[in-house]
mmCIF file of C-alpha atoms in Angstrom:
data_model
loop_
_atom_site.group_PDB
_atom_site.id
_atom_site.type_symbol
_atom_site.label_atom_id
_atom_site.label_comp_id
_atom_site.label_asym_id
_atom_site.label_seq_id
_atom_site.Cartn_x
_atom_site.Cartn_y
_atom_site.Cartn_z
ATOM 1 C CA UNK C 1 104.487 90.727 56.262
ATOM 2 C CA UNK C 2 103.046 88.100 58.621
ATOM 3 C CA UNK C 3 106.291 87.948 60.591
ATOM 4 C CA UNK C 4 106.594 91.747 60.679
ATOM 5 C CA UNK C 5 103.099 91.981 62.147
ATOM 6 C CA UNK C 6 103.926 89.339 64.756
ATOM 7 C CA UNK C 7 107.114 91.208 65.658
ATOM 8 C CA UNK C 8 105.214 94.506 65.920
ATOM 9 C CA UNK C 9 102.631 92.881 68.179
ATOM 10 C CA UNK C 10 105.350 91.445 70.416
ATOM 11 C CA UNK C 11 107.014 94.838 70.718
ATOM 12 C CA UNK C 12 103.683 96.493 71.579
ATOM 13 C CA UNK C 13 102.996 93.912 74.259
ATOM 14 C CA UNK C 14 106.441 94.510 75.749
ATOM 15 C CA UNK C 15 105.980 98.283 75.752
ATOM 16 C CA UNK C 16 102.462 98.100 77.197
ATOM 17 C CA UNK C 17 103.547 95.702 79.953
ATOM 18 C CA UNK C 18 106.416 97.947 80.912
ATOM 19 C CA UNK C 19 104.177 101.022 80.754
ATOM 20 C CA UNK C 20 102.041 99.642 83.589
ATOM 21 C CA UNK C 21 102.854 99.923 87.281
ATOM 22 C CA UNK C 22 105.324 97.055 87.915
ATOM 23 C CA UNK C 23 103.919 96.490 91.405
ATOM 24 C CA UNK C 24 100.479 95.821 89.907
ATOM 25 C CA UNK C 25 101.998 93.470 87.327
ATOM 26 C CA UNK C 26 103.844 91.530 90.031
ATOM 27 C CA UNK C 27 100.723 90.674 92.037
ATOM 28 C CA UNK C 28 99.929 86.964 92.221
ATOM 29 C CA UNK C 29 101.934 83.742 92.121
ATOM 30 C CA UNK C 30 104.762 83.038 89.675
ATOM 31 C CA UNK C 31 106.651 79.864 88.806
ATOM 32 C CA UNK C 32 110.258 79.949 87.652
ATOM 33 C CA UNK C 33 110.653 78.567 84.115
ATOM 34 C CA UNK C 34 114.339 78.990 83.305
ATOM 35 C CA UNK C 35 117.363 80.432 85.030
ATOM 36 C CA UNK C 36 121.081 81.039 84.694
ATOM 37 C CA UNK C 37 123.240 81.102 87.824
ATOM 38 C CA UNK C 38 126.874 82.065 87.291
ATOM 39 C CA UNK C 39 126.576 81.196 83.576
ATOM 40 C CA UNK C 40 125.056 77.735 84.239
ATOM 41 C CA UNK C 41 121.749 77.532 82.343
ATOM 42 C CA UNK C 42 118.835 75.372 83.506
ATOM 43 C CA UNK C 43 115.046 75.052 83.215
ATOM 44 C CA UNK C 44 112.199 73.996 85.480
ATOM 45 C CA UNK C 45 111.949 70.747 83.501
ATOM 46 C CA UNK C 46 115.532 69.745 84.317
ATOM 47 C CA UNK C 47 115.736 71.178 87.837
ATOM 48 C CA UNK C 48 115.182 68.848 90.838
ATOM 49 C CA UNK C 49 113.018 71.535 92.456
ATOM 50 C CA UNK C 50 110.027 73.744 91.633
ATOM 51 C CA UNK C 51 110.172 77.358 92.756
ATOM 52 C CA UNK C 52 107.168 79.635 93.312
ATOM 53 C CA UNK C 53 107.095 83.312 94.276
ATOM 54 C CA UNK C 54 103.977 85.170 95.440
ATOM 55 C CA UNK C 55 103.578 88.941 95.706
ATOM 56 C CA UNK C 56 101.292 91.318 97.576
ATOM 57 C CA UNK C 57 101.732 95.090 97.089
ATOM 58 C CA UNK C 58 104.432 95.257 99.784
ATOM 59 C CA UNK C 59 105.720 91.752 100.533
ATOM 60 C CA UNK C 60 106.702 88.496 98.851
ATOM 61 C CA UNK C 61 107.057 84.830 99.750
ATOM 62 C CA UNK C 62 109.053 82.060 98.065
ATOM 63 C CA UNK C 63 108.525 78.313 98.241
ATOM 64 C CA UNK C 64 110.996 75.860 96.718
ATOM 65 C CA UNK C 65 109.650 72.322 96.513
ATOM 66 C CA UNK C 66 111.503 69.076 95.890
ATOM 67 C CA UNK C 67 110.104 67.686 92.625
ATOM 68 C CA UNK C 68 110.498 64.026 93.609
ATOM 69 C CA UNK C 69 108.964 64.185 97.104
ATOM 70 C CA UNK C 70 106.822 67.334 97.026
ATOM 71 C CA UNK C 71 108.455 68.469 100.271
ATOM 72 C CA UNK C 72 109.263 72.156 100.844
ATOM 73 C CA UNK C 73 113.017 72.660 101.077
ATOM 74 C CA UNK C 74 113.179 76.465 101.170
ATOM 75 C CA UNK C 75 110.819 79.181 102.355
ATOM 76 C CA UNK C 76 111.537 82.916 102.228
ATOM 77 C CA UNK C 77 109.420 85.861 103.352
ATOM 78 C CA UNK C 78 110.296 89.518 102.905
ATOM 79 C CA UNK C 79 109.406 93.010 101.807
ATOM 80 C CA UNK C 80 110.213 94.727 98.517
ATOM 81 C CA UNK C 81 110.221 98.031 96.664
ATOM 82 C CA UNK C 82 110.361 98.859 92.955
ATOM 83 C CA UNK C 83 111.790 102.106 91.554
ATOM 84 C CA UNK C 84 112.906 102.826 87.972
ATOM 85 C CA UNK C 85 112.758 99.119 87.010
ATOM 86 C CA UNK C 86 115.022 98.221 89.942
ATOM 87 C CA UNK C 87 113.520 95.702 92.333
ATOM 88 C CA UNK C 88 114.958 95.620 95.849
ATOM 89 C CA UNK C 89 113.932 92.946 98.347
ATOM 90 C CA UNK C 90 114.771 92.515 102.030
ATOM 91 C CA UNK C 91 114.649 89.095 103.681
ATOM 92 C CA UNK C 92 112.567 89.160 106.869
ATOM 93 C CA UNK C 93 112.183 85.466 107.614
ATOM 94 C CA UNK C 94 113.441 82.147 106.211
ATOM 95 C CA UNK C 95 113.606 78.475 107.126
ATOM 96 C CA UNK C 96 116.186 77.715 109.828
ATOM 97 C CA UNK C 97 118.794 76.357 107.392
ATOM 98 C CA UNK C 98 118.968 79.759 105.683
ATOM 99 C CA UNK C 99 118.862 81.948 108.809
ATOM 100 C CA UNK C 100 122.052 83.737 107.710
ATOM 101 C CA UNK C 101 119.988 85.520 105.030
ATOM 102 C CA UNK C 102 117.691 87.377 107.440
ATOM 103 C CA UNK C 103 118.130 91.129 107.083
ATOM 104 C CA UNK C 104 119.969 90.908 103.763
ATOM 105 C CA UNK C 105 118.874 93.039 100.812
ATOM 106 C CA UNK C 106 119.199 92.074 97.135
ATOM 107 C CA UNK C 107 118.598 94.117 93.993
ATOM 108 C CA UNK C 108 117.441 92.996 90.530
ATOM 109 C CA UNK C 109 116.504 94.626 87.253
ATOM 110 C CA UNK C 110 112.916 93.815 86.263
ATOM 111 C CA UNK C 111 111.360 93.636 82.815
ATOM 112 C CA UNK C 112 108.095 92.145 81.570
ATOM 113 C CA UNK C 113 108.044 90.435 78.184
ATOM 114 C CA UNK C 114 104.265 90.466 78.622
ATOM 115 C CA UNK C 115 101.975 90.602 81.682
ATOM 116 C CA UNK C 116 102.544 86.887 82.313
ATOM 117 C CA UNK C 117 106.306 86.662 81.749
ATOM 118 C CA UNK C 118 108.788 88.302 84.115
ATOM 119 C CA UNK C 119 112.564 88.564 83.641
ATOM 120 C CA UNK C 120 114.923 89.390 86.527
ATOM 121 C CA UNK C 121 118.685 90.040 86.380
ATOM 122 C CA UNK C 122 120.879 90.615 89.427
ATOM 123 C CA UNK C 123 122.812 88.772 92.129
ATOM 124 C CA UNK C 124 121.788 86.707 95.136
ATOM 125 C CA UNK C 125 124.221 85.636 97.873
ATOM 126 C CA UNK C 126 127.132 86.354 95.537
ATOM 127 C CA UNK C 127 125.616 84.390 92.634
ATOM 128 C CA UNK C 128 124.900 86.203 89.364
ATOM 129 C CA UNK C 129 121.363 85.319 88.329
ATOM 130 C CA UNK C 130 119.049 85.629 85.347
ATOM 131 C CA UNK C 131 115.562 84.242 85.872
ATOM 132 C CA UNK C 132 112.443 83.887 83.738
ATOM 133 C CA UNK C 133 109.158 83.571 85.643
ATOM 134 C CA UNK C 134 105.636 82.860 84.389
ATOM 135 C CA UNK C 135 102.327 83.487 86.109
ATOM 136 C CA UNK C 136 100.590 80.397 87.449
ATOM 137 C CA UNK C 137 97.298 80.143 85.520
ATOM 138 C CA UNK C 138 93.923 78.675 86.473
ATOM 139 C CA UNK C 139 92.387 75.977 84.277
ATOM 140 C CA UNK C 140 88.883 74.604 84.917
ATOM 141 C CA UNK C 141 88.921 75.874 88.475
ATOM 142 C CA UNK C 142 92.209 74.168 89.387
ATOM 143 C CA UNK C 143 95.594 75.816 89.301
ATOM 144 C CA UNK C 144 97.938 73.779 87.100
ATOM 145 C CA UNK C 145 101.619 73.752 86.383
ATOM 146 C CA UNK C 146 103.207 72.425 83.154
ATOM 147 C CA UNK C 147 103.269 68.649 82.917
ATOM 148 C CA UNK C 148 99.780 68.309 84.386
ATOM 149 C CA UNK C 149 100.831 68.484 88.035
ATOM 150 C CA UNK C 150 98.174 70.083 90.220
ATOM 151 C CA UNK C 151 99.462 72.864 92.416
ATOM 152 C CA UNK C 152 96.895 71.742 94.996
ATOM 153 C CA UNK C 153 98.794 68.459 95.381
ATOM 154 C CA UNK C 154 101.966 70.362 96.262
ATOM 155 C CA UNK C 155 100.451 72.596 98.908
ATOM 156 C CA UNK C 156 101.929 72.468 102.410
ATOM 157 C CA UNK C 157 99.850 72.641 105.553
ATOM 158 C CA UNK C 158 99.373 76.241 106.698
ATOM 159 C CA UNK C 159 99.055 77.025 110.398
ATOM 160 C CA UNK C 160 97.916 80.368 111.752
ATOM 161 C CA UNK C 161 99.492 80.773 115.173
ATOM 162 C CA UNK C 162 98.290 83.208 117.788
ATOM 163 C CA UNK C 163 98.637 83.521 121.532
ATOM 164 C CA UNK C 164 95.963 80.977 122.421
ATOM 165 C CA UNK C 165 95.779 78.468 119.576
ATOM 166 C CA UNK C 166 97.001 77.162 116.244
ATOM 167 C CA UNK C 167 94.470 77.180 113.398
ATOM 168 C CA UNK C 168 94.824 75.075 110.254
ATOM 169 C CA UNK C 169 93.901 76.760 107.006
ATOM 170 C CA UNK C 170 94.293 75.993 103.319
ATOM 171 C CA UNK C 171 94.907 77.579 99.933
ATOM 172 C CA UNK C 172 92.342 79.219 97.675
ATOM 173 C CA UNK C 173 92.882 76.722 94.862
ATOM 174 C CA UNK C 174 90.036 78.001 92.692
ATOM 175 C CA UNK C 175 91.632 81.438 92.450
ATOM 176 C CA UNK C 176 95.173 80.094 92.358
ATOM 177 C CA UNK C 177 96.295 82.394 95.183
ATOM 178 C CA UNK C 178 98.814 81.862 97.946
ATOM 179 C CA UNK C 179 97.205 82.003 101.396
ATOM 180 C CA UNK C 180 99.659 84.804 102.178
ATOM 181 C CA UNK C 181 97.835 86.949 99.616
ATOM 182 C CA UNK C 182 94.891 87.166 102.029
ATOM 183 C CA UNK C 183 96.910 88.277 105.079
ATOM 184 C CA UNK C 184 98.067 91.911 105.357
ATOM 185 C CA UNK C 185 101.816 91.461 105.374
ATOM 186 C CA UNK C 186 102.416 94.039 108.100
ATOM 187 C CA UNK C 187 100.259 91.859 110.400
ATOM 188 C CA UNK C 188 102.783 88.985 110.218
ATOM 189 C CA UNK C 189 105.270 88.673 113.065
ATOM 190 C CA UNK C 190 107.161 85.657 111.690
ATOM 191 C CA UNK C 191 106.999 82.637 109.402
ATOM 192 C CA UNK C 192 108.482 79.252 110.303
ATOM 193 C CA UNK C 193 108.839 76.243 107.989
ATOM 194 C CA UNK C 194 108.856 72.638 109.203
ATOM 195 C CA UNK C 195 109.645 69.776 106.878
ATOM 196 C CA UNK C 196 110.406 66.076 106.599
ATOM 197 C CA UNK C 197 110.202 64.030 109.817
ATOM 198 C CA UNK C 198 109.657 67.047 112.072
ATOM 199 C CA UNK C 199 106.552 68.172 110.161
ATOM 200 C CA UNK C 200 105.073 64.657 110.097
ATOM 201 C CA UNK C 201 105.867 64.020 113.775
ATOM 202 C CA UNK C 202 104.011 67.177 114.841
ATOM 203 C CA UNK C 203 101.150 67.219 112.327
ATOM 204 C CA UNK C 204 100.853 63.656 111.038
ATOM 205 C CA UNK C 205 99.954 62.982 107.407
ATOM 206 C CA UNK C 206 98.791 66.595 107.014
ATOM 207 C CA UNK C 207 102.424 67.666 107.309
ATOM 208 C CA UNK C 208 103.873 65.367 104.646
ATOM 209 C CA UNK C 209 104.332 68.284 102.192
ATOM 210 C CA UNK C 210 105.760 70.507 104.898
ATOM 211 C CA UNK C 211 104.190 72.949 107.331
ATOM 212 C CA UNK C 212 104.239 76.751 107.213
ATOM 213 C CA UNK C 213 103.506 78.357 110.579
ATOM 214 C CA UNK C 214 102.491 82.011 110.373
ATOM 215 C CA UNK C 215 102.561 83.966 113.627
ATOM 216 C CA UNK C 216 100.372 87.065 113.653
ATOM 217 C CA UNK C 217 101.011 90.253 115.625
ATOM 218 C CA UNK C 218 98.858 89.963 118.736
ATOM 219 C CA UNK C 219 96.809 93.120 118.113
ATOM 220 C CA UNK C 220 95.804 91.869 114.622
ATOM 221 C CA UNK C 221 95.036 88.218 115.363
ATOM 222 C CA UNK C 222 91.248 88.510 115.453
ATOM 223 C CA UNK C 223 91.231 90.607 112.285
ATOM 224 C CA UNK C 224 93.326 88.060 110.359
ATOM 225 C CA UNK C 225 91.100 85.168 111.422
ATOM 226 C CA UNK C 226 88.084 87.136 110.202
ATOM 227 C CA UNK C 227 89.757 87.825 106.833
ATOM 228 C CA UNK C 228 90.660 84.149 106.319
ATOM 229 C CA UNK C 229 87.151 83.006 107.202
ATOM 230 C CA UNK C 230 85.690 85.516 104.741
ATOM 231 C CA UNK C 231 88.030 84.144 102.049
ATOM 232 C CA UNK C 232 86.894 80.593 102.801
ATOM 233 C CA UNK C 233 90.322 79.455 103.983
ATOM 234 C CA UNK C 234 89.181 78.537 107.499
ATOM 235 C CA UNK C 235 86.272 76.113 107.800
#
């Protein structure tokens, strides 16, 4: 009876999660936990990188971080739509090494085991993929990832670029949100990622985890600065 009740509860959670608006469920930052690419199974514990994906109601961003060095190796920014459990994303901007992906669209089937566990099945650049993602959770005011690593220690330097200046800003660690969650995505003109020696040469020690430069559409620059100051991301 105990196991039947546990099974019934699991089924109810699955049904309730899928009964909600998937766009609302997606909001926030997720970390990949396990994945299968072309039948090769792996987990975040055995992978040499950590992968995070953040969603707003219309756009997403991906950061892939080298586990050993903490340096960003991949950054992706794009828009997405969800209809009938099919998730379709379009790549708008990436790091220079992956420029061939700009403009490409990929489709995945979405399902939620519960509000904090997301499963995606589809293909990406010709690779069949199955991924399991979990929401990043806040503990004692600091966002943590399994193994005790603080997400704050992995954060790159964020630069807001406008016509006249470049402004440094930081993450909202207490709420565990990506800085991109505070910027209306249709106000972003482009995102550029610098890493390794280039990032350090231009920004010193602040750039050791990589630098993400966000260029804002000129007509919205003042508005975005005001939003980031209100969120406490600009001192």
